[in-house]
Each structure stands twice: as C-alpha cells, then as structure tokens.
Amino acid sequence: MISAEDGWVTIALLGKTRGNRGELTAVPLSSKPERFEALREVFLFGTGERYQVELTWFHGDTLIFKFKGIESISDAEALIGSEVRVPASERVALDEGEYFQSDLVGCEVVDRRTGATIGEVTAFDEGGGSGLLVVGELLIPFARAICVEIDPAAKRIAVELPEGLQDVNRS
C-alpha cells in the first residue's frame, strides 16, 4: 500500500475478470465497504491511468468493479493486477480509535514507562489478529493493551510491552 505521503492511497487490488462485460474482481483494502459505493473516479497503477467507475458492488465477499469503456473480457484482462488508487485527500473518515496503516509507518515507538525510544515503525504486518508493528526486528502486536498512546500526527506511539516480548519476539 502506498503511503499518503506519496499522494496516493491504494484501496483495492484488481483480480481476475468476471463475466463477459468487462467486470473485474478485486480485493478491497479498506475495512469500510461503503467506501466503494461513492467511487466515481480512480487511478490504476500499473498503468497510472484515470478510470471512471461505472459501478461497484459486492458479490458475497468479492468486490466487483465495472469501469466505463471497459466492455469485454479482453479489455478487462489488461487491468488484472492493477492497484486501484485514490488521491490521499480522498481517504475515508475513520472512527475514533481507527488508524490508517500508512500513517503508523514512520512513527517513533517509545516505552511509556521509561520514555526510552524502542525504534521506528518500518512496516505494518497483517499477520496476527490485530496486526503487528514492525520495529526493526521487533514485532509489536497492534493491540490497545500494548499500544497505549497512538498519535500519528505527532508520529509517536507509546507502548507498554509485556515482559520478555523484546527477547522472544525478535525475528
């Protein structure tokens, strides 16, 4: 996922074609399905081109895109594997206590008890339930009980690490 600092946010990844009218399946990267209902224009990277969204809907758990001008299977095949992006200014509003993963990357992680810097978040790993902050070789569960103060605007996350986590959880 491209960070908002790069000016773009990836909201879905296009998969295989569906049907014979140019529709494509997609993997949504937003936890808010309603985010796709209002889409009218997106940019597809691989190509970097602007596309008008004719329609989006969910078929079960699978997101489906129909773009204007993409009318056949062969038209749609050219878009397989593309990232569906929107300008960072069009990110959806989050509920209290929710964070964009891209905003967590680059945050300084400090031990709330001692004030010591543990390191900087270099990535967010989806594995492990609530996800993991990657801080050097250390993997920190992104859980409220551990990440007790989260301030993406200040690029700071205060943690209370369980005893032994730094020793056990290094990759």
Short mmCIF file of C-alpha atoms in Angstrom, two decimals:
data_model
loop_
_atom_site.label_atom_id
_atom_site.label_comp_id
_atom_site.label_asym_id
_atom_site.label_seq_id
_atom_site.Cartn_x
_atom_site.Cartn_y
_atom_site.Cartn_z
CA MET A 1 0.00 0.00 0.00
CA ILE A 2 1.38 3.39 -0.96
CA SER A 3 1.51 5.86 1.87
CA ALA A 4 -0.49 9.04 1.92
CA GLU A 5 2.80 10.94 1.91
CA ASP A 6 3.30 9.70 -1.66
CA GLY A 7 -0.01 11.36 -2.55
CA TRP A 8 -1.92 8.12 -3.20
CA VAL A 9 -3.78 5.50 -1.21
CA THR A 10 -4.33 2.02 -2.59
CA ILE A 11 -7.88 0.93 -1.82
CA ALA A 12 -8.12 -2.33 -3.79
CA LEU A 13 -6.18 -4.76 -5.96
CA LEU A 14 -7.78 -5.91 -9.21
CA GLY A 15 -8.05 -9.66 -9.70
CA LYS A 16 -9.50 -11.75 -12.48
CA THR A 17 -12.18 -10.90 -14.98
CA ARG A 18 -15.80 -11.67 -14.15
CA GLY A 19 -18.48 -12.26 -16.74
CA ASN A 20 -18.17 -11.12 -20.33
CA ARG A 21 -18.92 -7.38 -19.97
CA GLY A 22 -15.53 -6.18 -18.75
CA GLU A 23 -16.06 -6.58 -15.00
CA LEU A 24 -13.18 -7.35 -12.64
CA THR A 25 -12.99 -8.87 -9.18
CA ALA A 26 -10.97 -7.01 -6.60
CA VAL A 27 -9.51 -7.46 -3.14
CA PRO A 28 -10.68 -4.50 -1.02
CA LEU A 29 -8.00 -2.93 1.20
CA SER A 30 -10.46 -0.85 3.18
CA SER A 31 -12.31 -2.13 6.22
CA LYS A 32 -15.22 0.12 5.25
CA PRO A 33 -17.21 -1.47 2.39
CA GLU A 34 -19.24 1.71 1.96
CA ARG A 35 -16.03 3.42 0.79
CA PHE A 36 -16.55 1.78 -2.62
CA GLU A 37 -20.16 2.89 -3.10
CA ALA A 38 -19.32 6.52 -3.85
CA LEU A 39 -16.33 5.94 -6.12
CA ARG A 40 -16.64 7.75 -9.40
CA GLU A 41 -13.02 8.05 -10.48
CA VAL A 42 -9.88 6.08 -9.63
CA PHE A 43 -6.35 5.71 -10.90
CA LEU A 44 -4.97 2.31 -11.82
CA PHE A 45 -1.30 1.63 -11.18
CA GLY A 46 0.34 -0.41 -13.29
CA THR A 47 -0.90 1.91 -15.99
CA GLY A 48 -1.28 5.06 -13.87
CA GLU A 49 -4.31 5.98 -15.94
CA ARG A 50 -7.52 7.58 -14.71
CA TYR A 51 -10.66 5.45 -14.98
CA GLN A 52 -14.29 6.35 -14.48
CA VAL A 53 -16.07 3.88 -12.20
CA GLU A 54 -19.39 2.85 -13.70
CA LEU A 55 -20.39 0.59 -10.81
CA THR A 56 -19.03 -1.30 -7.80
CA TRP A 57 -20.76 -3.96 -5.77
CA PHE A 58 -20.05 -6.92 -3.59
CA HIS A 59 -20.84 -10.43 -4.80
CA GLY A 60 -20.63 -12.21 -1.45
CA ASP A 61 -17.24 -11.14 -0.08
CA THR A 62 -15.82 -10.33 -3.51
CA LEU A 63 -15.68 -6.72 -4.65
CA ILE A 64 -16.58 -6.19 -8.31
CA PHE A 65 -15.55 -3.18 -10.43
CA LYS A 66 -17.10 -2.08 -13.71
CA PHE A 67 -15.22 0.73 -15.42
CA LYS A 68 -16.61 2.95 -18.19
CA GLY A 69 -15.13 1.98 -21.54
CA ILE A 70 -14.09 -1.50 -20.41
CA GLU A 71 -16.68 -3.59 -22.21
CA SER A 72 -15.12 -7.01 -22.86
CA ILE A 73 -13.08 -9.73 -21.24
CA SER A 74 -10.03 -8.74 -23.30
CA ASP A 75 -10.42 -5.08 -22.24
CA ALA A 76 -10.56 -6.17 -18.60
CA GLU A 77 -7.63 -8.59 -18.87
CA ALA A 78 -5.29 -5.66 -19.48
CA LEU A 79 -6.15 -4.32 -16.00
CA ILE A 80 -5.61 -7.53 -13.99
CA GLY A 81 -3.18 -6.98 -11.12
CA SER A 82 -3.51 -3.19 -11.11
CA GLU A 83 -3.72 -1.27 -7.84
CA VAL A 84 -6.85 0.86 -7.52
CA ARG A 85 -5.73 4.17 -6.01
CA VAL A 86 -7.29 7.45 -5.00
CA PRO A 87 -5.60 10.70 -4.02
CA ALA A 88 -4.73 10.74 -0.31
CA SER A 89 -7.10 13.68 0.10
CA GLU A 90 -9.99 11.30 -0.68
CA ARG A 91 -9.35 8.84 2.15
CA VAL A 92 -12.47 7.97 4.10
CA ALA A 93 -13.02 9.34 7.58
CA LEU A 94 -12.13 6.91 10.34
CA ASP A 95 -13.95 6.21 13.55
CA GLU A 96 -12.37 7.11 16.89
CA GLY A 97 -9.50 4.74 17.64
CA GLU A 98 -9.01 3.69 14.00
CA TYR A 99 -5.81 4.44 12.10
CA PHE A 100 -4.53 4.17 8.57
CA GLN A 101 -1.67 1.69 8.44
CA SER A 102 0.27 4.09 6.25
CA ASP A 103 0.06 6.75 9.00
CA LEU A 104 1.61 4.36 11.53
CA VAL A 105 4.69 3.72 9.41
CA GLY A 106 7.39 6.20 10.39
CA CYS A 107 6.10 6.67 13.94
CA GLU A 108 8.63 6.62 16.76
CA VAL A 109 7.84 3.88 19.27
CA VAL A 110 8.67 4.70 22.88
CA ASP A 111 8.38 2.76 26.12
CA ARG A 112 5.76 4.64 28.12
CA ARG A 113 7.23 3.53 31.46
CA THR A 114 10.81 4.66 30.79
CA GLY A 115 10.47 7.10 27.90
CA ALA A 116 13.18 5.15 26.03
CA THR A 117 12.95 5.02 22.26
CA ILE A 118 12.44 1.46 21.01
CA GLY A 119 12.65 2.33 17.33
CA GLU A 120 10.63 3.43 14.32
CA VAL A 121 7.73 1.59 12.69
CA THR A 122 9.01 0.47 9.29
CA ALA A 123 6.00 -1.60 8.23
CA PHE A 124 2.64 -2.95 9.30
CA ASP A 125 2.22 -6.73 9.08
CA GLU A 126 -1.34 -8.03 8.72
CA GLY A 127 -0.47 -11.29 10.47
CA GLY A 128 -1.61 -11.97 13.99
CA GLY A 129 -5.18 -10.82 14.63
CA SER A 130 -4.86 -7.10 15.24
CA GLY A 131 -1.74 -6.82 13.09
CA LEU A 132 1.88 -6.23 14.01
CA LEU A 133 4.01 -3.11 14.02
CA VAL A 134 7.42 -3.91 12.55
CA VAL A 135 10.04 -2.01 14.53
CA GLY A 136 13.45 -3.16 13.31
CA GLU A 137 13.48 -6.88 14.09
CA LEU A 138 10.85 -6.49 16.80
CA LEU A 139 7.22 -7.34 16.07
CA ILE A 140 4.80 -5.50 18.36
CA PRO A 141 1.13 -6.55 18.41
CA PHE A 142 -1.03 -3.57 17.47
CA ALA A 143 -3.33 -4.07 20.43
CA ARG A 144 -4.82 -1.45 22.79
CA ALA A 145 -3.31 -3.19 25.82
CA ILE A 146 0.18 -2.73 24.34
CA CYS A 147 -0.06 0.38 22.14
CA VAL A 148 -1.48 2.65 24.81
CA GLU A 149 -0.95 6.08 23.21
CA ILE A 150 -1.18 6.44 19.44
CA ASP A 151 -0.62 9.84 17.87
CA PRO A 152 0.02 9.58 14.12
CA ALA A 153 0.03 13.39 13.74
CA ALA A 154 2.97 13.59 16.17
CA LYS A 155 4.47 10.40 14.61
CA ARG A 156 4.58 8.78 18.08
CA ILE A 157 3.31 5.53 19.61
CA ALA A 158 3.81 4.85 23.32
CA VAL A 159 3.81 1.18 24.26
CA GLU A 160 3.74 -0.94 27.39
CA LEU A 161 5.46 -4.11 26.24
CA PRO A 162 4.74 -7.33 28.08
CA GLU A 163 7.79 -8.59 29.94
CA GLY A 164 10.05 -10.62 27.67
CA LEU A 165 8.46 -9.51 24.38
CA GLN A 166 11.64 -7.85 23.18
CA ASP A 167 13.64 -11.03 23.82
CA VAL A 168 11.14 -13.58 22.49
CA ASN A 169 9.62 -11.74 19.55
CA ARG A 170 12.68 -10.84 17.53
CA SER A 171 12.73 -12.44 14.09
#
